[in-house]
mmCIF file of C-alpha atoms in Angstrom:
data_model
loop_
_atom_site.group_PDB
_atom_site.id
_atom_site.type_symbol
_atom_site.label_atom_id
_atom_site.label_comp_id
_atom_site.label_asym_id
_atom_site.label_seq_id
_atom_site.Cartn_x
_atom_site.Cartn_y
_atom_site.Cartn_z
ATOM 1 C CA MET A 811 -22.860 -12.737 -51.480
ATOM 2 C CA LYS A 812 -24.725 -11.368 -48.457
ATOM 3 C CA LYS A 813 -22.536 -9.019 -47.478
ATOM 4 C CA TYR A 814 -22.530 -7.838 -51.080
ATOM 5 C CA PHE A 815 -25.958 -7.656 -50.775
ATOM 6 C CA ILE A 816 -26.319 -5.448 -47.834
ATOM 7 C CA LEU A 817 -23.791 -2.781 -49.313
ATOM 8 C CA LEU A 818 -25.472 -2.566 -52.499
ATOM 9 C CA PHE A 819 -28.620 -2.173 -50.359
ATOM 10 C CA SER A 820 -26.967 0.615 -48.448
ATOM 11 C CA PHE A 821 -25.883 2.404 -51.754
ATOM 12 C CA PHE A 822 -29.426 2.586 -52.988
ATOM 13 C CA PHE A 823 -30.851 2.891 -49.973
ATOM 14 C CA THR A 824 -28.613 6.274 -49.618
ATOM 15 C CA LEU A 825 -29.274 7.598 -53.117
ATOM 16 C CA CYS A 826 -33.007 7.245 -52.377
ATOM 17 C CA SER A 827 -32.965 8.743 -48.949
ATOM 18 C CA ALA A 828 -30.766 11.920 -50.505
ATOM 19 C CA SER A 829 -33.585 12.339 -53.317
ATOM 20 C CA GLU A 830 -36.686 11.808 -51.708
ATOM 21 C CA ASN A 831 -35.349 13.329 -48.496
ATOM 22 C CA PRO A 832 -38.278 16.332 -47.975
ATOM 23 C CA LYS A 833 -35.666 18.318 -46.524
ATOM 24 C CA LEU A 834 -34.371 18.924 -49.448
ATOM 25 C CA LYS A 835 -37.546 19.752 -50.816
ATOM 26 C CA GLU A 836 -38.422 22.231 -48.369
ATOM 27 C CA TYR A 837 -34.784 23.671 -48.759
ATOM 28 C CA LYS A 838 -35.702 24.221 -52.237
ATOM 29 C CA ASP A 839 -38.750 25.790 -51.654
ATOM 30 C CA TYR A 840 -37.130 27.929 -49.325
ATOM 31 C CA LEU A 841 -34.538 28.845 -51.694
ATOM 32 C CA SER A 842 -37.155 30.025 -54.677
ATOM 33 C CA SER A 843 -38.819 31.995 -52.083
ATOM 34 C CA LEU A 844 -36.079 34.559 -51.321
ATOM 35 C CA ASN A 845 -35.229 37.646 -53.325
ATOM 36 C CA GLN A 846 -32.244 36.658 -55.680
ATOM 37 C CA ALA A 847 -31.583 40.234 -56.300
ATOM 38 C CA LYS A 848 -30.581 41.303 -52.172
ATOM 39 C CA TYR A 849 -27.194 40.168 -51.415
ATOM 40 C CA TYR A 850 -28.456 38.984 -47.856
ATOM 41 C CA SER A 851 -30.200 36.327 -49.434
ATOM 42 C CA THR A 852 -27.413 34.545 -49.044
ATOM 43 C CA SER A 853 -26.886 34.356 -45.280
ATOM 44 C CA MET A 854 -30.485 33.357 -45.180
ATOM 45 C CA ALA A 855 -29.990 30.640 -47.201
ATOM 46 C CA VAL A 856 -26.780 29.418 -45.095
ATOM 47 C CA SER A 857 -28.550 29.593 -42.071
ATOM 48 C CA LYS A 858 -31.910 27.375 -43.279
ATOM 49 C CA TYR A 859 -29.267 25.260 -44.520
ATOM 50 C CA LYS A 860 -27.528 24.474 -41.331
ATOM 51 C CA GLU A 861 -31.297 24.713 -39.821
ATOM 52 C CA LEU A 862 -32.052 21.573 -42.200
ATOM 53 C CA PHE A 863 -29.199 19.047 -42.535
ATOM 54 C CA ALA A 864 -26.965 19.781 -39.428
ATOM 55 C CA ILE A 865 -27.592 15.705 -38.296
ATOM 56 C CA GLU A 866 -28.091 14.492 -42.321
ATOM 57 C CA ASN A 867 -26.017 12.379 -43.897
ATOM 58 C CA LEU A 868 -22.796 13.665 -46.279
ATOM 59 C CA THR A 869 -25.247 12.474 -49.265
ATOM 60 C CA VAL A 870 -28.180 14.904 -48.686
ATOM 61 C CA ARG A 871 -25.585 17.261 -47.160
ATOM 62 C CA ASP A 872 -24.062 17.612 -50.768
ATOM 63 C CA GLU A 873 -27.146 17.439 -52.422
ATOM 64 C CA ALA A 874 -27.871 20.893 -50.664
ATOM 65 C CA PHE A 875 -25.046 22.440 -50.928
ATOM 66 C CA VAL A 876 -25.259 22.084 -54.671
ATOM 67 C CA MET A 877 -28.660 23.901 -54.795
ATOM 68 C CA PHE A 878 -27.208 26.268 -52.377
ATOM 69 C CA ASP A 879 -24.168 27.036 -54.821
ATOM 70 C CA ASN A 880 -26.284 27.249 -58.015
ATOM 71 C CA PHE A 881 -28.496 30.055 -56.041
ATOM 72 C CA TYR A 882 -25.358 31.899 -54.412
ATOM 73 C CA LYS A 883 -24.239 31.838 -58.600
ATOM 74 C CA GLU A 884 -27.843 33.148 -59.541
ATOM 75 C CA VAL A 885 -27.797 36.219 -56.871
ATOM 76 C CA ARG A 886 -24.014 37.029 -57.669
ATOM 77 C CA SER A 887 -25.744 37.390 -61.633
ATOM 78 C CA LYS A 888 -28.445 39.603 -60.135
ATOM 79 C CA ILE A 889 -27.030 41.623 -57.383
ATOM 80 C CA ASN A 890 -23.989 42.717 -60.227
ATOM 81 C CA GLU A 891 -26.805 43.533 -63.061
ATOM 82 C CA SER A 892 -27.998 46.038 -60.377
ATOM 83 C CA HIS A 893 -24.126 47.315 -59.751
ATOM 84 C CA LEU A 894 -23.724 47.882 -63.109
ATOM 85 C CA ASP A 895 -26.493 50.085 -63.344
ATOM 86 C CA ASP A 896 -25.599 52.030 -60.160
ATOM 87 C CA GLU A 897 -23.977 55.368 -60.952
ATOM 88 C CA ILE A 898 -21.453 55.769 -57.793
ATOM 89 C CA ASP A 899 -17.688 54.966 -58.737
ATOM 90 C CA TYR A 900 -16.333 51.840 -57.076
ATOM 91 C CA ALA A 901 -12.947 52.613 -58.853
ATOM 92 C CA VAL A 902 -11.598 54.378 -56.205
ATOM 93 C CA LEU A 903 -11.378 51.358 -54.605
ATOM 94 C CA PHE A 904 -8.346 50.683 -56.764
ATOM 95 C CA ASN A 905 -5.813 53.415 -57.142
ATOM 96 C CA ASP A 906 -4.264 52.094 -59.810
ATOM 97 C CA TYR A 907 -6.951 52.778 -62.753
ATOM 98 C CA ASN A 908 -6.517 56.267 -62.765
ATOM 99 C CA THR A 909 -7.652 57.220 -59.385
ATOM 100 C CA PRO A 910 -5.492 59.490 -57.603
ATOM 101 C CA SER A 911 -4.286 58.205 -54.333
ATOM 102 C CA ASN A 912 -5.126 61.038 -51.969
ATOM 103 C CA THR A 913 -9.133 60.381 -53.375
ATOM 104 C CA LYS A 914 -11.377 59.441 -50.149
ATOM 105 C CA VAL A 915 -13.346 56.436 -50.215
ATOM 106 C CA SER A 916 -16.722 57.226 -48.758
ATOM 107 C CA ASN A 917 -18.210 55.527 -46.069
ATOM 108 C CA LEU A 918 -21.108 54.301 -48.510
ATOM 109 C CA ILE A 919 -18.484 52.329 -50.487
ATOM 110 C CA ILE A 920 -16.673 50.892 -47.651
ATOM 111 C CA LYS A 921 -20.345 50.082 -45.751
ATOM 112 C CA TYR A 922 -21.297 48.150 -49.148
ATOM 113 C CA ARG A 923 -18.042 46.298 -49.795
ATOM 114 C CA LYS A 924 -18.109 44.810 -45.997
ATOM 115 C CA ASP A 925 -21.612 44.055 -46.557
ATOM 116 C CA LEU A 926 -21.081 42.297 -49.804
ATOM 117 C CA ASN A 927 -17.678 40.051 -48.004
ATOM 118 C CA GLU A 928 -20.012 39.046 -45.105
ATOM 119 C CA ASN A 929 -22.630 37.759 -47.668
ATOM 120 C CA GLY A 930 -19.835 36.052 -49.598
ATOM 121 C CA PHE A 931 -19.312 38.872 -52.516
ATOM 122 C CA ASP A 932 -16.476 41.519 -53.295
ATOM 123 C CA ILE A 933 -15.810 44.137 -55.766
ATOM 124 C CA ALA A 934 -13.432 43.833 -58.617
ATOM 125 C CA ILE A 935 -12.301 45.653 -61.488
ATOM 126 C CA SER A 936 -11.480 44.751 -65.096
ATOM 127 C CA GLU A 937 -11.259 46.929 -67.991
ATOM 128 C CA GLY A 938 -11.673 50.100 -65.999
ATOM 129 C CA LEU A 939 -15.234 48.997 -64.676
ATOM 130 C CA THR A 940 -16.063 47.241 -61.734
ATOM 131 C CA TYR A 941 -18.337 43.943 -61.038
ATOM 132 C CA ILE A 942 -19.496 41.678 -58.326
ATOM 133 C CA LYS A 943 -17.308 38.344 -58.153
ATOM 134 C CA SER A 944 -17.813 35.958 -55.552
ATOM 135 C CA GLU A 945 -15.864 35.734 -52.200
ATOM 136 C CA ARG A 946 -15.849 32.174 -51.602
ATOM 137 C CA ASN A 947 -13.864 31.991 -48.854
ATOM 138 C CA PHE A 948 -17.938 32.440 -47.672
ATOM 139 C CA ILE A 949 -17.958 28.709 -48.493
ATOM 140 C CA SER A 950 -15.137 27.211 -47.007
ATOM 141 C CA ARG A 951 -16.580 28.979 -43.219
ATOM 142 C CA ASN A 952 -19.862 27.961 -43.772
ATOM 143 C CA PHE A 953 -20.189 24.757 -45.417
ATOM 144 C CA TYR A 954 -16.940 23.036 -45.023
ATOM 145 C CA SER A 955 -17.631 21.275 -41.687
ATOM 146 C CA PHE A 956 -21.099 19.816 -43.848
ATOM 147 C CA ILE A 957 -19.887 18.840 -46.927
ATOM 148 C CA SER A 958 -18.104 15.687 -48.102
ATOM 149 C CA PRO A 959 -14.404 15.772 -48.282
ATOM 150 C CA ALA A 960 -14.305 15.292 -51.961
ATOM 151 C CA MET A 961 -17.061 18.485 -52.340
ATOM 152 C CA LYS A 962 -14.677 19.966 -50.193
ATOM 153 C CA GLU A 963 -11.547 19.028 -52.250
ATOM 154 C CA TYR A 964 -13.523 20.622 -55.594
ATOM 155 C CA CYS A 965 -14.632 23.802 -53.344
ATOM 156 C CA THR A 966 -11.186 24.606 -52.890
ATOM 157 C CA PHE A 967 -10.058 24.196 -56.034
ATOM 158 C CA TYR A 968 -12.649 26.456 -57.325
ATOM 159 C CA ASN A 969 -11.964 28.972 -54.814
ATOM 160 C CA ILE A 970 -8.359 29.241 -55.589
ATOM 161 C CA ILE A 971 -9.107 29.404 -59.286
ATOM 162 C CA SER A 972 -11.488 31.897 -58.408
ATOM 163 C CA LYS A 973 -9.348 34.495 -56.415
ATOM 164 C CA GLU A 974 -6.639 33.318 -59.261
ATOM 165 C CA GLU A 975 -9.159 34.428 -62.437
ATOM 166 C CA THR A 976 -7.949 32.962 -65.938
ATOM 167 C CA VAL A 977 -8.517 35.667 -68.479
ATOM 168 C CA ASP A 978 -8.642 39.537 -67.952
ATOM 169 C CA ASP A 979 -9.240 41.753 -70.902
ATOM 170 C CA GLY A 980 -8.071 38.978 -73.414
ATOM 171 C CA ALA A 981 -4.854 38.007 -71.695
ATOM 172 C CA LEU A 982 -4.581 35.080 -69.448
ATOM 173 C CA ALA A 983 -4.462 36.410 -65.754
ATOM 174 C CA VAL A 984 -2.405 33.161 -64.756
ATOM 175 C CA HIS A 985 0.774 31.678 -66.159
ATOM 176 C CA PRO A 986 0.538 28.851 -68.297
ATOM 177 C CA ARG A 987 1.820 27.050 -65.914
ATOM 178 C CA ARG A 988 -0.415 27.107 -63.366
ATOM 179 C CA LEU A 989 -3.092 26.157 -66.247
ATOM 180 C CA ALA A 990 -1.059 23.186 -66.302
ATOM 181 C CA GLU A 991 -1.085 22.562 -63.051
ATOM 182 C CA ARG A 992 -4.866 23.090 -63.220
ATOM 183 C CA VAL A 993 -5.559 20.813 -65.453
ATOM 184 C CA LEU A 994 -3.503 17.871 -64.270
ATOM 185 C CA TRP A 995 -5.240 18.387 -61.017
ATOM 186 C CA LEU A 996 -8.455 17.955 -62.696
ATOM 187 C CA GLU A 997 -7.426 14.844 -65.003
ATOM 188 C CA LYS A 998 -6.938 13.129 -61.571
ATOM 189 C CA TYR A 999 -9.420 14.482 -59.210
ATOM 190 C CA ILE A 1000 -11.992 13.192 -61.964
ATOM 191 C CA GLU A 1001 -10.663 9.835 -62.702
ATOM 192 C CA SER A 1002 -10.776 9.406 -58.577
ATOM 193 C CA ASN A 1003 -13.974 10.865 -58.138
ATOM 194 C CA PRO A 1004 -16.279 9.224 -60.809
ATOM 195 C CA ASN A 1005 -19.873 9.399 -59.431
ATOM 196 C CA PHE A 1006 -19.504 13.138 -58.412
ATOM 197 C CA LYS A 1007 -22.469 15.297 -57.951
ATOM 198 C CA LEU A 1008 -20.227 18.311 -60.046
ATOM 199 C CA ILE A 1009 -18.265 15.656 -62.192
ATOM 200 C CA GLU A 1010 -19.453 17.788 -65.431
ATOM 201 C CA ASP A 1011 -17.992 21.345 -63.869
ATOM 202 C CA CYS A 1012 -15.238 19.455 -63.097
ATOM 203 C CA LYS A 1013 -15.283 18.201 -67.279
ATOM 204 C CA MET A 1014 -16.363 21.469 -68.529
ATOM 205 C CA PHE A 1015 -13.086 23.147 -66.734
ATOM 206 C CA TYR A 1016 -10.703 20.887 -67.837
ATOM 207 C CA ARG A 1017 -12.097 21.054 -71.483
ATOM 208 C CA TYR A 1018 -11.597 25.058 -71.016
ATOM 209 C CA PHE A 1019 -8.033 25.527 -69.212
ATOM 210 C CA LEU A 1020 -6.645 22.810 -71.828
ATOM 211 C CA TYR A 1021 -8.158 25.093 -74.758
ATOM 212 C CA LEU A 1022 -6.345 28.026 -73.382
ATOM 213 C CA LEU A 1023 -3.411 26.126 -73.004
ATOM 214 C CA LEU A 1024 -3.379 25.070 -76.441
ATOM 215 C CA ASN A 1025 -4.348 28.100 -78.124
ATOM 216 C CA GLY A 1026 -3.141 31.103 -75.953
ATOM 217 C CA THR A 1027 -5.396 34.604 -76.041
ATOM 218 C CA GLU A 1028 -6.108 37.230 -78.058
ATOM 219 C CA ASN A 1029 -3.609 39.480 -76.231
ATOM 220 C CA THR A 1030 -1.846 35.959 -74.341
ATOM 221 C CA PRO A 1031 -0.230 34.387 -78.004
ATOM 222 C CA LEU A 1032 0.984 31.186 -77.844
ATOM 223 C CA LEU A 1033 3.386 32.068 -80.819
ATOM 224 C CA GLU A 1034 5.922 34.774 -81.190
ATOM 225 C CA ASP A 1035 5.989 36.753 -83.889
ATOM 226 C CA ASN A 1036 9.161 34.786 -85.496
ATOM 227 C CA SER A 1037 6.590 31.829 -84.939
ATOM 228 C CA ASP A 1038 8.525 30.295 -81.739
ATOM 229 C CA ILE A 1039 6.688 29.102 -78.756
ATOM 230 C CA ASN A 1040 6.521 31.515 -76.190
ATOM 231 C CA ALA A 1041 9.281 30.366 -73.397
ATOM 232 C CA ARG A 1042 6.378 30.332 -70.939
ATOM 233 C CA PHE A 1043 3.902 28.126 -73.328
ATOM 234 C CA VAL A 1044 7.127 25.988 -73.506
ATOM 235 C CA ASP A 1045 7.627 25.792 -69.753
ATOM 236 C CA ALA A 1046 3.931 24.703 -69.059
ATOM 237 C CA PHE A 1047 4.397 21.954 -72.132
ATOM 238 C CA GLU A 1048 7.351 20.250 -70.718
ATOM 239 C CA PHE A 1049 6.113 20.233 -67.091
ATOM 240 C CA ILE A 1050 3.264 18.369 -68.494
ATOM 241 C CA THR A 1051 4.739 15.887 -71.190
ATOM 242 C CA LEU A 1052 8.357 15.607 -69.016
ATOM 243 C CA GLU A 1053 7.129 15.007 -65.305
ATOM 244 C CA TYR A 1054 3.633 13.568 -66.099
ATOM 245 C CA SER A 1055 4.177 11.914 -69.495
ATOM 246 C CA ASN A 1056 2.052 9.298 -68.339
ATOM 247 C CA SER A 1057 -0.855 11.279 -67.929
ATOM 248 C CA THR A 1058 -3.800 11.418 -70.400
ATOM 249 C CA THR A 1059 -3.156 15.427 -71.093
ATOM 250 C CA ALA A 1060 0.126 14.732 -72.135
ATOM 251 C CA LYS A 1061 -1.336 12.476 -74.815
ATOM 252 C CA TYR A 1062 -3.069 15.443 -76.203
ATOM 253 C CA VAL A 1063 -0.157 17.830 -75.247
ATOM 254 C CA LEU A 1064 2.433 16.213 -76.858
ATOM 255 C CA PRO A 1065 1.719 16.055 -80.676
ATOM 256 C CA VAL A 1066 0.833 19.581 -80.648
ATOM 257 C CA TYR A 1067 3.653 20.595 -78.807
ATOM 258 C CA ILE A 1068 6.058 18.369 -81.397
ATOM 259 C CA SER A 1069 4.004 20.017 -84.370
ATOM 260 C CA LEU A 1070 4.754 24.038 -83.032
ATOM 261 C CA LYS A 1071 8.440 22.972 -82.203
ATOM 262 C CA ASN A 1072 8.626 22.257 -85.623
ATOM 263 C CA LYS A 1073 6.833 25.475 -86.966
ATOM 264 C CA GLN A 1074 4.343 23.133 -88.336
ATOM 265 C CA LYS A 1075 1.557 25.373 -87.092
ATOM 266 C CA LYS A 1076 -0.873 23.861 -89.849
ATOM 267 C CA GLU A 1077 -0.437 20.350 -88.379
ATOM 268 C CA ALA A 1078 -1.021 21.826 -84.703
ATOM 269 C CA TYR A 1079 -3.827 23.554 -85.816
ATOM 270 C CA ILE A 1080 -5.477 20.583 -87.505
ATOM 271 C CA LEU A 1081 -5.416 18.714 -84.388
ATOM 272 C CA VAL A 1082 -6.376 21.630 -82.222
ATOM 273 C CA GLU A 1083 -9.683 21.342 -84.144
ATOM 274 C CA LYS A 1084 -9.824 17.870 -84.239
ATOM 275 C CA TYR A 1085 -10.020 18.214 -79.928
ATOM 276 C CA ILE A 1086 -12.903 20.650 -80.445
ATOM 277 C CA THR A 1087 -14.930 18.236 -82.773
ATOM 278 C CA ASP A 1088 -14.085 15.591 -80.051
ATOM 279 C CA LYS A 1089 -15.009 17.665 -77.190
ATOM 280 C CA ILE A 1090 -11.577 17.002 -75.914
ATOM 281 C CA ILE A 1091 -11.009 20.845 -75.595
ATOM 282 C CA GLU A 1092 -13.868 23.691 -75.336
ATOM 283 C CA ARG A 1093 -13.490 27.372 -75.717
#
């Protein structure tokens, strides 16, 4: 009993010390003082993080990292707005977008991209338009030695899906089986880390990826013209229902898969709509 109370006290003390730690308020105020429209603000935020939290416990470090990550996303949003207004043709970086292969990339563009990379961003292209995306190797370089194993595992997953992307120009950018692997990974992670600081983000990813798996997209339809299931989705469904038959995900997928195999589109549609209503999946 005494050991139980000691553990309980330690747990609550850790939570309280994280939420009441004055360094967290100092870091929050510091982030608020930075210009979110400048890409180099992220490196300034990293330096301040290391200065304040190098010797703090993992709970506090994770709490501060979440603050940084939210700031990082805001900076990306702001600099992307400026990038979209920029008249420079950054598409020359991508030869497969109707740009002559011998087109010279200016030193200005090369330096701009290098500076972005050093501060956690990169230039990407979709439908002929360039935009700023996160380059989350920046996170691994600067934070993996500070954050908890659970946070590191989540960040590694997030880095992978950021690089792979998910949907581009109305089409799946990954094979449906990769979606299946993501969903199964998330199911296990959510079960293993119910008190994780970013658990709601994990659940959101789960709902969205499962939705795509059960619906396809505009340019990657689930069904062929003859109402047969696209072979790539068959591969994903069988991977889940045969190799992970005891998973919660399999219980959601199997009845939809059976209905589609039997060409009962209406029944499959009703099931999917029920999943949406029950917040099992999310558009």
